C-alpha atoms as a printed R data frame, in Angstrom:
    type eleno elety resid chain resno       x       y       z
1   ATOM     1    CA   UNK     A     1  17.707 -18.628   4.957
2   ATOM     2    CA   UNK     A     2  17.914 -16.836   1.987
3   ATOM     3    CA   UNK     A     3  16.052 -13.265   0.664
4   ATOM     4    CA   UNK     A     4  14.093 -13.783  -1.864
5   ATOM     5    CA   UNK     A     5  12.756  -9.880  -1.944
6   ATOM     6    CA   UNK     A     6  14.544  -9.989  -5.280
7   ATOM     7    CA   UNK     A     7  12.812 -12.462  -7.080
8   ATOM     8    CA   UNK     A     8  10.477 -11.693 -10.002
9   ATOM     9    CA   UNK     A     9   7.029 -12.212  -9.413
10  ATOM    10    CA   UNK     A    10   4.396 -11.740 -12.043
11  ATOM    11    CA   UNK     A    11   1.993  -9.199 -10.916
12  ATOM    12    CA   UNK     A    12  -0.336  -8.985 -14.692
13  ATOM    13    CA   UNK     A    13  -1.252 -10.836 -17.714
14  ATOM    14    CA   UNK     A    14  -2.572  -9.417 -20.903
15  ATOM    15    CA   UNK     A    15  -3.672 -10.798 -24.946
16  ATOM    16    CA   UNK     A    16  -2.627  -7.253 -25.560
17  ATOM    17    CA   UNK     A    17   0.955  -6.181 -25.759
18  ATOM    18    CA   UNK     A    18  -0.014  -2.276 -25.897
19  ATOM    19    CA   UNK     A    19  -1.939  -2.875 -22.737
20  ATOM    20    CA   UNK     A    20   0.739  -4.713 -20.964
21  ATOM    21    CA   UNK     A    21   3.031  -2.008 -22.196
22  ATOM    22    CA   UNK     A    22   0.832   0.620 -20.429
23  ATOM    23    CA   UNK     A    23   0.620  -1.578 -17.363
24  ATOM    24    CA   UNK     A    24   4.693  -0.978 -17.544
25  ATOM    25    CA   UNK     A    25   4.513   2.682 -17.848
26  ATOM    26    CA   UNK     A    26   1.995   2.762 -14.727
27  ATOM    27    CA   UNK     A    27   4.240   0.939 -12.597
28  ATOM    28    CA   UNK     A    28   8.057   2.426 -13.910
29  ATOM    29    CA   UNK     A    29   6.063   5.886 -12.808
30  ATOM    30    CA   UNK     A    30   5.574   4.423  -9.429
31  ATOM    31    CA   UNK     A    31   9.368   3.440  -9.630
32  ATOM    32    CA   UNK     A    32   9.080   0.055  -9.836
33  ATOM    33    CA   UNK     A    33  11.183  -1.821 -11.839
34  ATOM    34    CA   UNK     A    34   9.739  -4.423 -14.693
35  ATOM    35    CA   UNK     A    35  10.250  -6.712 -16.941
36  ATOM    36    CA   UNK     A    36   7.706  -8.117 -19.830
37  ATOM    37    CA   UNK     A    37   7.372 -11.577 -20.683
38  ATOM    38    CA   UNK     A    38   5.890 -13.045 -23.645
39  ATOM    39    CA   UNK     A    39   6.076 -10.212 -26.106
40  ATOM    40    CA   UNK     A    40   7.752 -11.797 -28.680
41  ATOM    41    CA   UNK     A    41   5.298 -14.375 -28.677
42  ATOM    42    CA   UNK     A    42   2.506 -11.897 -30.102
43  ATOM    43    CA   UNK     A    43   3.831 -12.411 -33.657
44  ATOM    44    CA   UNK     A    44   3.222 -16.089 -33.517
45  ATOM    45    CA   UNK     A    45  -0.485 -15.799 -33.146
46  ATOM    46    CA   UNK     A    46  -2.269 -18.126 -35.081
47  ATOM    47    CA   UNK     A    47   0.778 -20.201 -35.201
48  ATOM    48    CA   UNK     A    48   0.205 -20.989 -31.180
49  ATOM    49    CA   UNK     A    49  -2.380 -20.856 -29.177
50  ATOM    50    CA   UNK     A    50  -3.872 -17.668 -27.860
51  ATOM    51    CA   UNK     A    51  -3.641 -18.448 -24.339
52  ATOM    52    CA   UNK     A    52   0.384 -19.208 -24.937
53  ATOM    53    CA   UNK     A    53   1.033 -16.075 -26.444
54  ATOM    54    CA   UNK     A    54   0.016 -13.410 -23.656
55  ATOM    55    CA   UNK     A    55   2.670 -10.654 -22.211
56  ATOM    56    CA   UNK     A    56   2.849 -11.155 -18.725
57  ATOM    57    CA   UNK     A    57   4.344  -8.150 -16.217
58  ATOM    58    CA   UNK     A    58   6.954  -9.349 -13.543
59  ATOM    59    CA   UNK     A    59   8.428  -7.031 -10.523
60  ATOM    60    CA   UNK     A    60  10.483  -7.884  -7.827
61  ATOM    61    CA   UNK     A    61   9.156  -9.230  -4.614
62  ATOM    62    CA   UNK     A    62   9.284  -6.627  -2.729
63  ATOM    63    CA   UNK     A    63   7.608  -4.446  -4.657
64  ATOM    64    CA   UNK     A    64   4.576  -7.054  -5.012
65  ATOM    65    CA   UNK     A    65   1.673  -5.439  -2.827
66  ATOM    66    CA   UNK     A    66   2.616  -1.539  -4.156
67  ATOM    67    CA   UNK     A    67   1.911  -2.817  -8.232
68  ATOM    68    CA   UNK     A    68  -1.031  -4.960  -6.869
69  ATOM    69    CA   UNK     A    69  -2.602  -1.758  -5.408
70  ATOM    70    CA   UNK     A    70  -1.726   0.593  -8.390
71  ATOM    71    CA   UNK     A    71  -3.059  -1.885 -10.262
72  ATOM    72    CA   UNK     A    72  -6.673  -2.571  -8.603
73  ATOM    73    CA   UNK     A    73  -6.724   1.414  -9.009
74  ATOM    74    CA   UNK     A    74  -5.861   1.217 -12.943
75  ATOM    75    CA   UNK     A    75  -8.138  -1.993 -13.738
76  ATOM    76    CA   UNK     A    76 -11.263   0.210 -11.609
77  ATOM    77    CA   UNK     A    77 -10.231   3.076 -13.622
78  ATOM    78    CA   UNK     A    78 -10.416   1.059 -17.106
79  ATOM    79    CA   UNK     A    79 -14.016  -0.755 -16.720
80  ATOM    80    CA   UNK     A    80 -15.288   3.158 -15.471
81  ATOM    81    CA   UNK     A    81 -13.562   4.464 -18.572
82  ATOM    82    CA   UNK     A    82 -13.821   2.718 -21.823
83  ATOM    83    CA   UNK     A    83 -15.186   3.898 -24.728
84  ATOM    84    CA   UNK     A    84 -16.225   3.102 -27.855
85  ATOM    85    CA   UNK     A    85 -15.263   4.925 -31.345
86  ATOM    86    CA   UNK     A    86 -17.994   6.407 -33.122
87  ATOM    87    CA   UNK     A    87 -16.729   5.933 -36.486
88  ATOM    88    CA   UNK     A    88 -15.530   2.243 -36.759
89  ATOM    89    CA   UNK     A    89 -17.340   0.448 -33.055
90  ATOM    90    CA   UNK     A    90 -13.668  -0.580 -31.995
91  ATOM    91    CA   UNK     A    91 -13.366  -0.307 -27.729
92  ATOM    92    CA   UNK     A    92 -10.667   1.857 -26.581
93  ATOM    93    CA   UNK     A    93  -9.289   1.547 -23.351
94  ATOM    94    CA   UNK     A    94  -9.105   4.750 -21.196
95  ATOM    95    CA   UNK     A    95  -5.429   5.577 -22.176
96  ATOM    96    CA   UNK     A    96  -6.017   6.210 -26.066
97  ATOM    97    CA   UNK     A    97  -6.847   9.678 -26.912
98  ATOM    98    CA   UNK     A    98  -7.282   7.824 -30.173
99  ATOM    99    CA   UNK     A    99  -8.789   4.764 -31.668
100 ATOM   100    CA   UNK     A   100  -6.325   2.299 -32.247
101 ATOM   101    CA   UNK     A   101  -7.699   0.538 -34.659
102 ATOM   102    CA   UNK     A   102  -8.552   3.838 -37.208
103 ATOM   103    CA   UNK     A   103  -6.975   6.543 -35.351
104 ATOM   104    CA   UNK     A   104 -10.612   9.059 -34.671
105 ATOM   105    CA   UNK     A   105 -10.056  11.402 -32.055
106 ATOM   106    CA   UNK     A   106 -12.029  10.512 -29.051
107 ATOM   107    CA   UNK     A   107 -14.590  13.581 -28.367
């Protein structure tokens, strides 16, 4: 029988490579290593289908239920916590201080 503890499993899917790339942070905080799939893909949009080109998150196996729980707590936190900019209507997840698409501060 052999462990398989060390095998990536994907844990989180995202359109959005900055989201996915937060997702990332959240988890290397928690000390769990990760690896992104599918980034690359993001500059081929258009070219490829939308639902080929999303950044998936992968951790080891043994680390599965700890990211699943950190992230129920992060995708609760986002839906409470969105916002919208006053100046150009863009939504901002709860991360950006900023909008990303023309850089307001939030107030």
């Amino acid at each position: 029988m052999t462990d398989n503890s060390w095998q990536w499993c994907e844990v989180f899917t995202s359109d959005n490579v900055i989201e996915a790339h937060l997702v990332k942070g959240l988890l290397e905080q928690a000390n769990i290593d990760v690896l992104l799939k599918g980034e690359a893909l993001q500059g081929a949009l258009g070219e490829i289908p939308l639902d080929q080109a999303k950044v998936s998150v992968w951790v080891y196996k043994i680390k599965l239920r700890q990211a699943q729980e950190l992230l129920v707590n992060y995708q609760q936190q986002e839906k409470d916590t969105e916002w919208q900019c006053p100046q150009c209507n863009e939504f901002n997840g709860p991360a950006f201080q900023a909008c990303w698409q023309c850089g307001k501060d939030y107030e």
